[in-house]
Amino acid sequence: MRTNILDIQKLKDRGERIPMVTAYDYTSAQMADRAGIPMILVGDSLGMVVLGYDSTVHVTLDDMIHHIKAVVRGSRQALVIGDLPFLTYTTVDQAIQSAGRIMQECGAQAVKLEGGAEVAPIVRRLVNLGIPVMGHIGFTPQSVHQIGTRVQGKTSSGAARLIDDALALEDAGAFGVVLELVPAPLAREITAHLRIPTIGIGAGVHCSGQVQVWHDMLGLYSDFKPRHAKRYASLVETVEAALQTYATEVREGTFPGAEHSARMDEAELQAALSQSKAGKA
Ligand code: KIV
């Protein structure tokens, strides 16, 4: 049975912290699922870590659909949340179309969208239609060209706005809120004032749960390490070393060995040669 949003709320109510991770394909979804991660986010961070764009702004709904489908196929237990990408929820009607595709075509169990009080009417309508919605406030990567990449809510007015945004999302029916790059003490207060779980990234330990980007936490880059990410593995070195060994063995002729090669009876081969044009020449 897949985790649903009621299970996630129960974790929060029991005071159990909630791990969430991003995934973008079948194989990584299988691994996250086997590791017992209850929520997998197919984030539009896909644009940067998988597709090589410089921001999430370039990601289309079709890009998301392609990857969300793979993650749903790869997972059995986790609640799969699909990100609504940039400019796909500018009106209630457009949001219904976009979220509908993520739920119906992909089989995701929820969507996530960025924004606070200003998107509350959209969240309310989606939730009323039976689409679970996760909010996302603080640093919202789709607004990178407006706000840059920096911690949000450091001033009293900015912090008050984030508190009100979180409350507006909860009131609209969101089942959780991502707090990205929010000062830890502010994230603690937001969490204390909400009934629904907060999921932090760069927002401190007092959130109800945490989310990390797959490539960041597994060390799949050699050159980039965001401050809010902890490297639980350094796969880039492991993978590059394996690829170098492979290339060397191919060049030297030590791969493939007999154990990696298909066999054939030598007599059959000789008979084939004599029957073929090669044998008659
Ligand atoms: O797209 C994404 O991966 C996200 C997380 C960083 C929360 O939105």
GROMACS .gro file of C-alpha atoms and ligand atoms in nm:
model
  289
    1MET     CA    1   0.000   0.000   0.000
    2ARG     CA    2   0.128   0.343  -0.089
    3THR     CA    3   0.174   0.611   0.172
    4ASN     CA    4  -0.095   0.878   0.148
    5ILE     CA    5  -0.128   1.228   0.288
    6LEU     CA    6  -0.317   1.100   0.593
    7ASP     CA    7  -0.018   0.878   0.679
    8ILE     CA    8   0.210   1.180   0.644
    9GLN     CA    9  -0.011   1.382   0.879
   10LYS     CA   10  -0.001   1.093   1.129
   11LEU     CA   11   0.380   1.101   1.124
   12LYS     CA   12   0.368   1.471   1.205
   13ASP     CA   13   0.106   1.421   1.479
   14ARG     CA   14   0.317   1.149   1.639
   15GLY     CA   15   0.619   1.381   1.634
   16GLU     CA   16   0.808   1.153   1.392
   17ARG     CA   17   1.035   1.347   1.157
   18ILE     CA   18   0.963   1.291   0.789
   19PRO     CA   19   1.238   1.226   0.532
   20MET     CA   20   1.172   1.324   0.171
   21VAL     CA   21   1.410   1.299  -0.125
   22THR     CA   22   1.390   1.398  -0.488
   23ALA     CA   23   1.410   1.135  -0.761
   24TYR     CA   24   1.375   1.165  -1.136
   25ASP     CA   25   1.384   0.813  -1.278
   26TYR     CA   26   1.277   0.451  -1.231
   27THR     CA   27   1.600   0.321  -1.078
   28SER     CA   28   1.642   0.598  -0.822
   29ALA     CA   29   1.274   0.571  -0.726
   30GLN     CA   30   1.327   0.199  -0.659
   31MET     CA   31   1.624   0.278  -0.435
   32ALA     CA   32   1.440   0.550  -0.242
   33ASP     CA   33   1.144   0.319  -0.197
   34ARG     CA   34   1.359   0.031  -0.074
   35ALA     CA   35   1.526   0.271   0.171
   36GLY     CA   36   1.184   0.337   0.323
   37ILE     CA   37   1.160   0.706   0.229
   38PRO     CA   38   0.788   0.786   0.266
   39MET     CA   39   0.774   1.081   0.020
   40ILE     CA   40   0.949   1.115  -0.315
   41LEU     CA   41   0.943   1.454  -0.484
   42VAL     CA   42   0.990   1.467  -0.858
   43GLY     CA   43   1.115   1.822  -0.831
   44ASP     CA   44   1.165   2.064  -1.116
   45SER     CA   45   1.526   2.072  -0.991
   46LEU     CA   46   1.527   1.806  -1.263
   47GLY     CA   47   1.600   2.098  -1.496
   48MET     CA   48   1.939   2.155  -1.338
   49VAL     CA   49   2.054   1.817  -1.211
   50VAL     CA   50   1.928   1.599  -1.498
   51LEU     CA   51   1.869   1.824  -1.799
   52GLY     CA   52   2.162   2.065  -1.751
   53TYR     CA   53   1.969   2.394  -1.750
   54ASP     CA   54   2.086   2.687  -1.538
   55SER     CA   55   1.751   2.719  -1.355
   56THR     CA   56   1.413   2.550  -1.316
   57VAL     CA   57   1.254   2.815  -1.539
   58HIS     CA   58   1.317   2.610  -1.854
   59VAL     CA   59   1.141   2.295  -1.735
   60THR     CA   60   0.815   2.217  -1.915
   61LEU     CA   61   0.514   2.019  -1.803
   62ASP     CA   62   0.602   1.753  -2.062
   63ASP     CA   63   0.951   1.723  -1.910
   64MET     CA   64   0.793   1.670  -1.569
   65ILE     CA   65   0.539   1.419  -1.697
   66HIS     CA   66   0.811   1.207  -1.858
   67HIS     CA   67   1.005   1.178  -1.531
   68ILE     CA   68   0.711   1.154  -1.290
   69LYS     CA   69   0.581   0.854  -1.485
   70ALA     CA   70   0.918   0.679  -1.441
   71VAL     CA   71   0.928   0.751  -1.067
   72VAL     CA   72   0.574   0.621  -1.019
   73ARG     CA   73   0.670   0.303  -1.207
   74GLY     CA   74   0.978   0.261  -0.986
   75SER     CA   75   0.807   0.304  -0.650
   76ARG     CA   76   0.544   0.108  -0.462
   77GLN     CA   77   0.537   0.247  -0.108
   78ALA     CA   78   0.624   0.615  -0.132
   79LEU     CA   79   0.387   0.903  -0.184
   80VAL     CA   80   0.500   1.054  -0.515
   81ILE     CA   81   0.468   1.431  -0.548
   82GLY     CA   82   0.509   1.593  -0.889
   83ASP     CA   83   0.623   1.954  -0.916
   84LEU     CA   84   0.415   2.193  -1.123
   85PRO     CA   85   0.676   2.376  -1.330
   86PHE     CA   86   0.709   2.747  -1.406
   87LEU     CA   87   0.401   2.915  -1.563
   88THR     CA   88   0.184   2.603  -1.552
   89TYR     CA   89  -0.043   2.728  -1.272
   90THR     CA   90  -0.096   3.096  -1.351
   91THR     CA   91  -0.477   3.060  -1.331
   92VAL     CA   92  -0.704   2.817  -1.152
   93ASP     CA   93  -0.809   2.660  -1.484
   94GLN     CA   94  -0.452   2.617  -1.603
   95ALA     CA   95  -0.353   2.468  -1.266
   96ILE     CA   96  -0.637   2.216  -1.289
   97GLN     CA   97  -0.522   2.112  -1.638
   98SER     CA   98  -0.157   2.083  -1.534
   99ALA     CA   99  -0.217   1.907  -1.202
  100GLY     CA  100  -0.474   1.683  -1.371
  101ARG     CA  101  -0.210   1.560  -1.616
  102ILE     CA  102   0.034   1.488  -1.332
  103MET     CA  103  -0.228   1.289  -1.143
  104GLN     CA  104  -0.400   1.113  -1.435
  105GLU     CA  105  -0.122   1.056  -1.691
  106CYS     CA  106   0.155   0.987  -1.441
  107GLY     CA  107  -0.028   0.837  -1.145
  108ALA     CA  108   0.134   1.075  -0.893
  109GLN     CA  109  -0.050   1.113  -0.565
  110ALA     CA  110   0.009   1.485  -0.512
  111VAL     CA  111   0.148   1.802  -0.670
  112LYS     CA  112   0.369   2.078  -0.536
  113LEU     CA  113   0.362   2.442  -0.634
  114GLU     CA  114   0.556   2.751  -0.531
  115GLY     CA  115   0.412   3.059  -0.366
  116GLY     CA  116   0.227   3.178  -0.057
  117ALA     CA  117  -0.102   3.361   0.000
  118GLU     CA  118  -0.118   3.463  -0.368
  119VAL     CA  119  -0.155   3.098  -0.478
  120ALA     CA  120  -0.396   3.003  -0.198
  121PRO     CA  121  -0.707   3.025  -0.424
  122ILE     CA  122  -0.539   2.782  -0.667
  123VAL     CA  123  -0.446   2.544  -0.386
  124ARG     CA  124  -0.802   2.559  -0.247
  125ARG     CA  125  -0.958   2.472  -0.583
  126LEU     CA  126  -0.718   2.184  -0.652
  127VAL     CA  127  -0.774   2.042  -0.304
  128ASN     CA  128  -1.153   2.074  -0.347
  129LEU     CA  129  -1.118   1.870  -0.666
  130GLY     CA  130  -0.935   1.593  -0.478
  131ILE     CA  131  -0.577   1.684  -0.570
  132PRO     CA  132  -0.344   1.687  -0.268
  133VAL     CA  133  -0.117   1.993  -0.281
  134MET     CA  134   0.213   2.065  -0.111
  135GLY     CA  135   0.313   2.434  -0.086
  136HIS     CA  136   0.664   2.573  -0.119
  137ILE     CA  137   0.773   2.906   0.032
  138GLY     CA  138   1.094   3.084   0.129
  139PHE     CA  139   1.340   3.063  -0.159
  140THR     CA  140   1.123   2.966  -0.454
  141PRO     CA  141   1.355   2.867  -0.740
  142GLN     CA  142   1.104   2.954  -1.015
  143SER     CA  143   1.141   3.321  -0.906
  144VAL     CA  144   1.521   3.313  -0.916
  145HIS     CA  145   1.532   3.603  -1.164
  146GLN     CA  146   1.336   3.817  -0.919
  147ILE     CA  147   1.474   3.718  -0.581
  148GLY     CA  148   1.816   3.566  -0.655
  149THR     CA  149   1.934   3.264  -0.457
  150ARG     CA  150   1.927   3.379  -0.098
  151VAL     CA  151   1.777   3.308   0.241
  152GLN     CA  152   1.427   3.456   0.269
  153GLY     CA  153   1.254   3.601   0.575
  154LYS     CA  154   1.550   3.750   0.757
  155THR     CA  155   1.376   4.083   0.826
  156SER     CA  156   1.068   4.116   1.047
  157SER     CA  157   0.846   4.209   0.753
  158GLY     CA  158   0.978   3.925   0.537
  159ALA     CA  159   0.942   3.679   0.824
  160ALA     CA  160   0.585   3.793   0.901
  161ARG     CA  161   0.497   3.748   0.535
  162LEU     CA  162   0.631   3.392   0.535
  163ILE     CA  163   0.435   3.306   0.850
  164ASP     CA  164   0.118   3.444   0.690
  165ASP     CA  165   0.194   3.259   0.365
  166ALA     CA  166   0.230   2.930   0.552
  167LEU     CA  167  -0.097   2.988   0.737
  168ALA     CA  168  -0.273   3.080   0.410
  169LEU     CA  169  -0.153   2.758   0.247
  170GLU     CA  170  -0.268   2.550   0.541
  171ASP     CA  171  -0.605   2.728   0.540
  172ALA     CA  172  -0.638   2.658   0.166
  173GLY     CA  173  -0.596   2.285   0.234
  174ALA     CA  174  -0.229   2.216   0.153
  175PHE     CA  175  -0.115   1.893   0.318
  176GLY     CA  176   0.239   2.018   0.377
  177VAL     CA  177   0.472   2.308   0.304
  178VAL     CA  178   0.833   2.307   0.190
  179LEU     CA  179   1.039   2.577   0.363
  180GLU     CA  180   1.346   2.644   0.149
  181LEU     CA  181   1.632   2.865   0.271
  182VAL     CA  182   1.436   3.003   0.566
  183PRO     CA  183   1.624   3.093   0.888
  184ALA     CA  184   1.605   2.803   1.133
  185PRO     CA  185   1.439   3.002   1.416
  186LEU     CA  186   1.169   3.125   1.177
  187ALA     CA  187   1.115   2.773   1.040
  188ARG     CA  188   1.076   2.654   1.400
  189GLU     CA  189   0.802   2.914   1.464
  190ILE     CA  190   0.621   2.840   1.136
  191THR     CA  191   0.628   2.470   1.222
  192ALA     CA  192   0.493   2.537   1.570
  193HIS     CA  193   0.202   2.742   1.431
  194LEU     CA  194   0.096   2.491   1.164
  195ARG     CA  195  -0.106   2.171   1.200
  196ILE     CA  196   0.032   2.034   0.871
  197PRO     CA  197   0.398   1.927   0.836
  198THR     CA  198   0.674   2.158   0.722
  199ILE     CA  199   0.948   2.003   0.510
  200GLY     CA  200   1.273   2.195   0.530
  201ILE     CA  201   1.567   2.240   0.298
  202GLY     CA  202   1.822   2.479   0.441
  203ALA     CA  203   1.568   2.563   0.714
  204GLY     CA  204   1.706   2.388   1.022
  205VAL     CA  205   1.618   2.087   1.230
  206HIS     CA  206   1.288   2.205   1.376
  207CYS     CA  207   1.088   2.140   1.058
  208SER     CA  208   0.860   1.836   1.064
  209GLY     CA  209   1.072   1.676   0.793
  210GLN     CA  210   1.358   1.739   0.551
  211VAL     CA  211   1.403   1.717   0.176
  212GLN     CA  212   1.731   1.676  -0.008
  213VAL     CA  213   1.805   1.676  -0.378
  214TRP     CA  214   1.922   1.331  -0.495
  215HIS     CA  215   2.236   1.451  -0.673
  216ASP     CA  216   2.340   1.679  -0.384
  217MET     CA  217   2.306   1.423  -0.106
  218LEU     CA  218   2.470   1.142  -0.303
  219GLY     CA  219   2.762   1.356  -0.422
  220LEU     CA  220   2.702   1.324  -0.793
  221TYR     CA  221   2.886   1.651  -0.871
  222SER     CA  222   3.256   1.716  -0.856
  223ASP     CA  223   3.228   2.094  -0.858
  224PHE     CA  224   2.909   2.202  -0.675
  225LYS     CA  225   2.797   2.159  -0.317
  226PRO     CA  226   2.512   2.375  -0.189
  227ARG     CA  227   2.552   2.475   0.178
  228HIS     CA  228   2.218   2.325   0.277
  229ALA     CA  229   2.310   1.984   0.133
  230LYS     CA  230   2.486   1.709   0.325
  231ARG     CA  231   2.681   1.457   0.119
  232TYR     CA  232   2.588   1.112   0.244
  233ALA     CA  233   2.799   0.956  -0.031
  234SER     CA  234   3.052   1.071  -0.290
  235LEU     CA  235   2.932   0.878  -0.588
  236VAL     CA  236   3.101   1.101  -0.845
  237GLU     CA  237   3.443   0.958  -0.753
  238THR     CA  238   3.313   0.600  -0.744
  239VAL     CA  239   3.137   0.633  -1.080
  240GLU     CA  240   3.425   0.810  -1.255
  241ALA     CA  241   3.676   0.554  -1.127
  242ALA     CA  242   3.454   0.271  -1.252
  243LEU     CA  243   3.421   0.436  -1.595
  244GLN     CA  244   3.798   0.487  -1.620
  245THR     CA  245   3.862   0.121  -1.534
  246TYR     CA  246   3.605   0.014  -1.792
  247ALA     CA  247   3.762   0.233  -2.063
  248THR     CA  248   4.110   0.096  -1.981
  249GLU     CA  249   3.991  -0.266  -1.993
  250VAL     CA  250   3.819  -0.212  -2.329
  251ARG     CA  251   4.133  -0.050  -2.471
  252GLU     CA  252   4.354  -0.331  -2.335
  253GLY     CA  253   4.119  -0.606  -2.449
  254THR     CA  254   4.071  -0.742  -2.095
  255PHE     CA  255   3.695  -0.677  -2.110
  256PRO     CA  256   3.481  -0.862  -2.199
  257GLY     CA  257   3.608  -1.186  -2.051
  258ALA     CA  258   3.470  -1.529  -2.142
  259GLU     CA  259   3.218  -1.499  -1.858
  260HIS     CA  260   3.066  -1.188  -2.021
  261SER     CA  261   3.053  -1.337  -2.372
  262ALA     CA  262   2.793  -1.552  -2.546
  263ARG     CA  263   2.920  -1.905  -2.631
  264MET     CA  264   2.890  -2.123  -2.940
  265ASP     CA  265   2.994  -2.474  -3.025
  266GLU     CA  266   3.313  -2.450  -3.241
  267ALA     CA  267   3.190  -2.726  -3.478
  268GLU     CA  268   2.869  -2.528  -3.543
  269LEU     CA  269   3.075  -2.222  -3.622
  270GLN     CA  270   3.300  -2.408  -3.867
  271ALA     CA  271   2.993  -2.560  -4.037
  272ALA     CA  272   2.839  -2.211  -4.063
  273LEU     CA  273   3.155  -2.076  -4.221
  274SER     CA  274   3.168  -2.352  -4.483
  275GLN     CA  275   2.797  -2.302  -4.567
  276SER     CA  276   2.835  -1.924  -4.594
  277LYS     CA  277   2.976  -1.716  -4.877
  278ALA     CA  278   3.288  -1.667  -4.659
  279GLY     CA  279   3.357  -2.041  -4.674
  280LYS     CA  280   3.293  -2.072  -5.048
  281ALA     CA  281   3.521  -1.787  -5.154
  282KIV     O1  282   1.256   2.097  -0.727
  282KIV     C1  283   1.297   2.057  -0.617
  282KIV     O2  284   1.380   1.966  -0.606
  282KIV     C2  285   1.241   2.120  -0.498
  282KIV     C3  286   1.305   2.086  -0.366
  282KIV     C4  287   1.437   2.149  -0.353
  282KIV     C5  288   1.215   2.120  -0.254
  282KIV     O3  289   1.152   2.196  -0.507
   0.00000   0.00000   0.00000
